mmCIF file of C-alpha atoms in Angstrom:
data_model
loop_
_atom_site.group_PDB
_atom_site.id
_atom_site.type_symbol
_atom_site.label_atom_id
_atom_site.label_comp_id
_atom_site.label_asym_id
_atom_site.label_seq_id
_atom_site.Cartn_x
_atom_site.Cartn_y
_atom_site.Cartn_z
ATOM 1 C CA UNK I 1 -174.855 106.333 40.898
ATOM 2 C CA UNK I 2 -176.011 107.564 37.595
ATOM 3 C CA UNK I 3 -172.586 108.873 36.845
ATOM 4 C CA UNK I 4 -171.000 105.430 37.809
ATOM 5 C CA UNK I 5 -173.388 103.615 35.731
ATOM 6 C CA UNK I 6 -172.573 105.929 32.761
ATOM 7 C CA UNK I 7 -169.020 105.412 33.435
ATOM 8 C CA UNK I 8 -169.682 101.539 33.472
ATOM 9 C CA UNK I 9 -171.384 101.780 30.302
ATOM 10 C CA UNK I 10 -168.966 104.016 28.498
ATOM 11 C CA UNK I 11 -165.663 101.672 29.592
ATOM 12 C CA UNK I 12 -167.777 98.813 28.014
ATOM 13 C CA UNK I 13 -168.316 99.838 24.945
ATOM 14 C CA UNK I 14 -164.792 101.463 24.905
ATOM 15 C CA UNK I 15 -163.576 97.804 25.122
ATOM 16 C CA UNK I 16 -166.095 96.476 22.964
ATOM 17 C CA UNK I 17 -165.125 98.862 20.041
ATOM 18 C CA UNK I 18 -161.121 98.024 20.832
ATOM 19 C CA UNK I 19 -161.945 94.289 20.594
ATOM 20 C CA UNK I 20 -163.742 94.646 17.519
ATOM 21 C CA UNK I 21 -160.530 96.163 15.846
ATOM 22 C CA UNK I 22 -158.759 93.162 16.924
ATOM 23 C CA UNK I 23 -161.052 90.888 15.058
ATOM 24 C CA UNK I 24 -159.353 91.923 11.550
ATOM 25 C CA UNK I 25 -155.511 91.674 10.911
ATOM 26 C CA UNK I 26 -155.702 94.451 7.867
ATOM 27 C CA UNK I 27 -156.778 97.898 7.647
ATOM 28 C CA UNK I 28 -156.391 100.638 5.460
ATOM 29 C CA UNK I 29 -157.368 104.191 4.667
ATOM 30 C CA UNK I 30 -156.799 106.881 2.235
ATOM 31 C CA UNK I 31 -156.082 110.830 2.995
ATOM 32 C CA UNK I 32 -156.445 112.951 0.041
ATOM 33 C CA UNK I 33 -153.650 115.425 0.592
ATOM 34 C CA UNK I 34 -154.827 117.671 -2.030
ATOM 35 C CA UNK I 35 -157.865 118.698 -0.255
ATOM 36 C CA UNK I 36 -156.704 117.613 3.459
ATOM 37 C CA UNK I 37 -159.389 115.074 4.022
ATOM 38 C CA UNK I 38 -160.710 111.490 3.900
ATOM 39 C CA UNK I 39 -161.489 109.614 0.412
ATOM 40 C CA UNK I 40 -164.681 108.239 0.845
ATOM 41 C CA UNK I 41 -166.195 105.714 -1.409
ATOM 42 C CA UNK I 42 -163.000 104.428 -2.887
ATOM 43 C CA UNK I 43 -162.938 100.619 -3.926
ATOM 44 C CA UNK I 44 -159.931 98.830 -2.825
ATOM 45 C CA UNK I 45 -159.456 95.198 -3.796
ATOM 46 C CA UNK I 46 -157.537 92.788 -1.816
ATOM 47 C CA UNK I 47 -155.183 90.049 -3.706
ATOM 48 C CA UNK I 48 -153.115 87.233 -2.114
ATOM 49 C CA UNK I 49 -149.929 86.343 -4.088
ATOM 50 C CA UNK I 50 -149.495 82.374 -4.366
ATOM 51 C CA UNK I 51 -145.723 81.582 -4.958
ATOM 52 C CA UNK I 52 -145.902 78.362 -6.586
ATOM 53 C CA UNK I 53 -148.631 79.147 -9.261
ATOM 54 C CA UNK I 54 -146.984 82.721 -9.590
ATOM 55 C CA UNK I 55 -150.428 84.435 -9.685
ATOM 56 C CA UNK I 56 -152.931 86.629 -7.654
ATOM 57 C CA UNK I 57 -156.042 85.227 -6.298
ATOM 58 C CA UNK I 58 -159.398 87.993 -5.219
ATOM 59 C CA UNK I 59 -159.592 87.716 -1.222
ATOM 60 C CA UNK I 60 -161.875 90.568 -0.815
ATOM 61 C CA UNK I 61 -163.077 94.004 -2.011
ATOM 62 C CA UNK I 62 -164.846 96.986 -0.402
ATOM 63 C CA UNK I 63 -165.567 100.798 -0.072
ATOM 64 C CA UNK I 64 -164.090 103.154 2.036
ATOM 65 C CA UNK I 65 -166.365 104.767 4.599
ATOM 66 C CA UNK I 66 -166.745 108.599 5.403
ATOM 67 C CA UNK I 67 -163.444 108.711 7.013
ATOM 68 C CA UNK I 68 -161.707 107.004 4.031
ATOM 69 C CA UNK I 69 -160.964 103.725 6.134
ATOM 70 C CA UNK I 70 -161.732 100.179 6.010
ATOM 71 C CA UNK I 71 -160.692 98.405 8.975
ATOM 72 C CA UNK I 72 -161.884 94.782 8.196
ATOM 73 C CA UNK I 73 -160.090 93.133 5.737
ATOM 74 C CA UNK I 74 -158.704 89.632 6.702
ATOM 75 C CA UNK I 75 -160.044 87.961 9.960
ATOM 76 C CA UNK I 76 -157.857 87.265 12.656
ATOM 77 C CA UNK I 77 -159.327 83.732 13.246
ATOM 78 C CA UNK I 78 -157.468 82.487 9.874
ATOM 79 C CA UNK I 79 -153.855 82.400 9.357
ATOM 80 C CA UNK I 80 -153.228 85.200 6.953
ATOM 81 C CA UNK I 81 -149.464 85.179 6.538
ATOM 82 C CA UNK I 82 -148.271 85.875 3.024
ATOM 83 C CA UNK I 83 -147.698 88.565 0.394
ATOM 84 C CA UNK I 84 -151.020 90.863 -0.565
ATOM 85 C CA UNK I 85 -151.609 93.517 -2.779
ATOM 86 C CA UNK I 86 -154.489 96.380 -2.141
ATOM 87 C CA UNK I 87 -155.424 97.608 -5.036
ATOM 88 C CA UNK I 88 -157.055 101.374 -4.688
ATOM 89 C CA UNK I 89 -159.242 102.432 -7.547
ATOM 90 C CA UNK I 90 -158.479 106.139 -7.781
ATOM 91 C CA UNK I 91 -159.895 107.294 -10.808
ATOM 92 C CA UNK I 92 -163.475 106.857 -10.064
ATOM 93 C CA UNK I 93 -162.918 109.153 -6.994
ATOM 94 C CA UNK I 94 -160.783 111.875 -8.868
ATOM 95 C CA UNK I 95 -164.028 111.729 -11.537
ATOM 96 C CA UNK I 96 -166.632 112.291 -9.157
ATOM 97 C CA UNK I 97 -165.157 115.704 -8.296
ATOM 98 C CA UNK I 98 -163.927 116.382 -12.019
ATOM 99 C CA UNK I 99 -160.490 116.093 -10.979
ATOM 100 C CA UNK I 100 -157.916 115.353 -13.576
ATOM 101 C CA UNK I 101 -155.364 112.767 -12.359
ATOM 102 C CA UNK I 102 -152.272 110.582 -13.311
ATOM 103 C CA UNK I 103 -152.738 107.169 -11.729
ATOM 104 C CA UNK I 104 -155.912 105.629 -12.375
ATOM 105 C CA UNK I 105 -155.059 103.027 -9.688
ATOM 106 C CA UNK I 106 -152.782 102.364 -7.128
ATOM 107 C CA UNK I 107 -151.162 98.690 -6.112
ATOM 108 C CA UNK I 108 -149.537 98.490 -2.654
ATOM 109 C CA UNK I 109 -147.718 95.218 -2.238
ATOM 110 C CA UNK I 110 -146.693 94.046 1.284
ATOM 111 C CA UNK I 111 -145.829 91.017 3.264
ATOM 112 C CA UNK I 112 -147.779 89.852 6.005
ATOM 113 C CA UNK I 113 -145.627 87.572 9.040
ATOM 114 C CA UNK I 114 -147.108 86.430 12.467
ATOM 115 C CA UNK I 115 -150.342 87.916 14.045
ATOM 116 C CA UNK I 116 -149.845 91.214 14.229
ATOM 117 C CA UNK I 117 -152.340 94.073 13.049
ATOM 118 C CA UNK I 118 -150.913 95.753 9.659
ATOM 119 C CA UNK I 119 -152.231 99.163 8.866
ATOM 120 C CA UNK I 120 -151.649 100.170 5.280
ATOM 121 C CA UNK I 121 -152.606 103.824 4.441
ATOM 122 C CA UNK I 122 -151.685 105.770 1.511
ATOM 123 C CA UNK I 123 -151.927 109.977 0.856
ATOM 124 C CA UNK I 124 -153.166 110.730 -2.497
ATOM 125 C CA UNK I 125 -153.244 113.406 -4.779
ATOM 126 C CA UNK I 126 -154.181 113.717 -8.446
ATOM 127 C CA UNK I 127 -150.588 113.211 -9.640
ATOM 128 C CA UNK I 128 -149.083 111.529 -6.670
ATOM 129 C CA UNK I 129 -149.323 109.170 -3.414
ATOM 130 C CA UNK I 130 -147.030 107.969 -0.675
ATOM 131 C CA UNK I 131 -147.543 104.605 1.515
ATOM 132 C CA UNK I 132 -146.306 103.141 4.648
ATOM 133 C CA UNK I 133 -146.730 100.373 7.232
ATOM 134 C CA UNK I 134 -149.012 102.481 9.816
ATOM 135 C CA UNK I 135 -149.938 100.948 13.440
#
């Protein structure tokens, strides 16, 4: 009986965790490939492009967690279609470890269409970066 209750609790927690992930349409993470570890404490700003005024507007700003992730950009209850930009402030991250780097920040521009989840990670090193649409 005890293992049955534990199984039920684990199942409910798993469902709750999965449901929480679906509450947000955009996530990102940073993997420091020069060290083979996530990049914690990196400030990332999210902006949205206004095509009429041809300007960027601030949406949100957060710091990566201990796993180099931000999972809660853009609540799914809002319509989020449009062109967005994530700005990863990498200079401060590298300065904390006295690592010389070439890019003080990285900008990744992408377009959200529909209601699907978008995961936009970067792999980072002091002299390069790469990005892709993850899942």
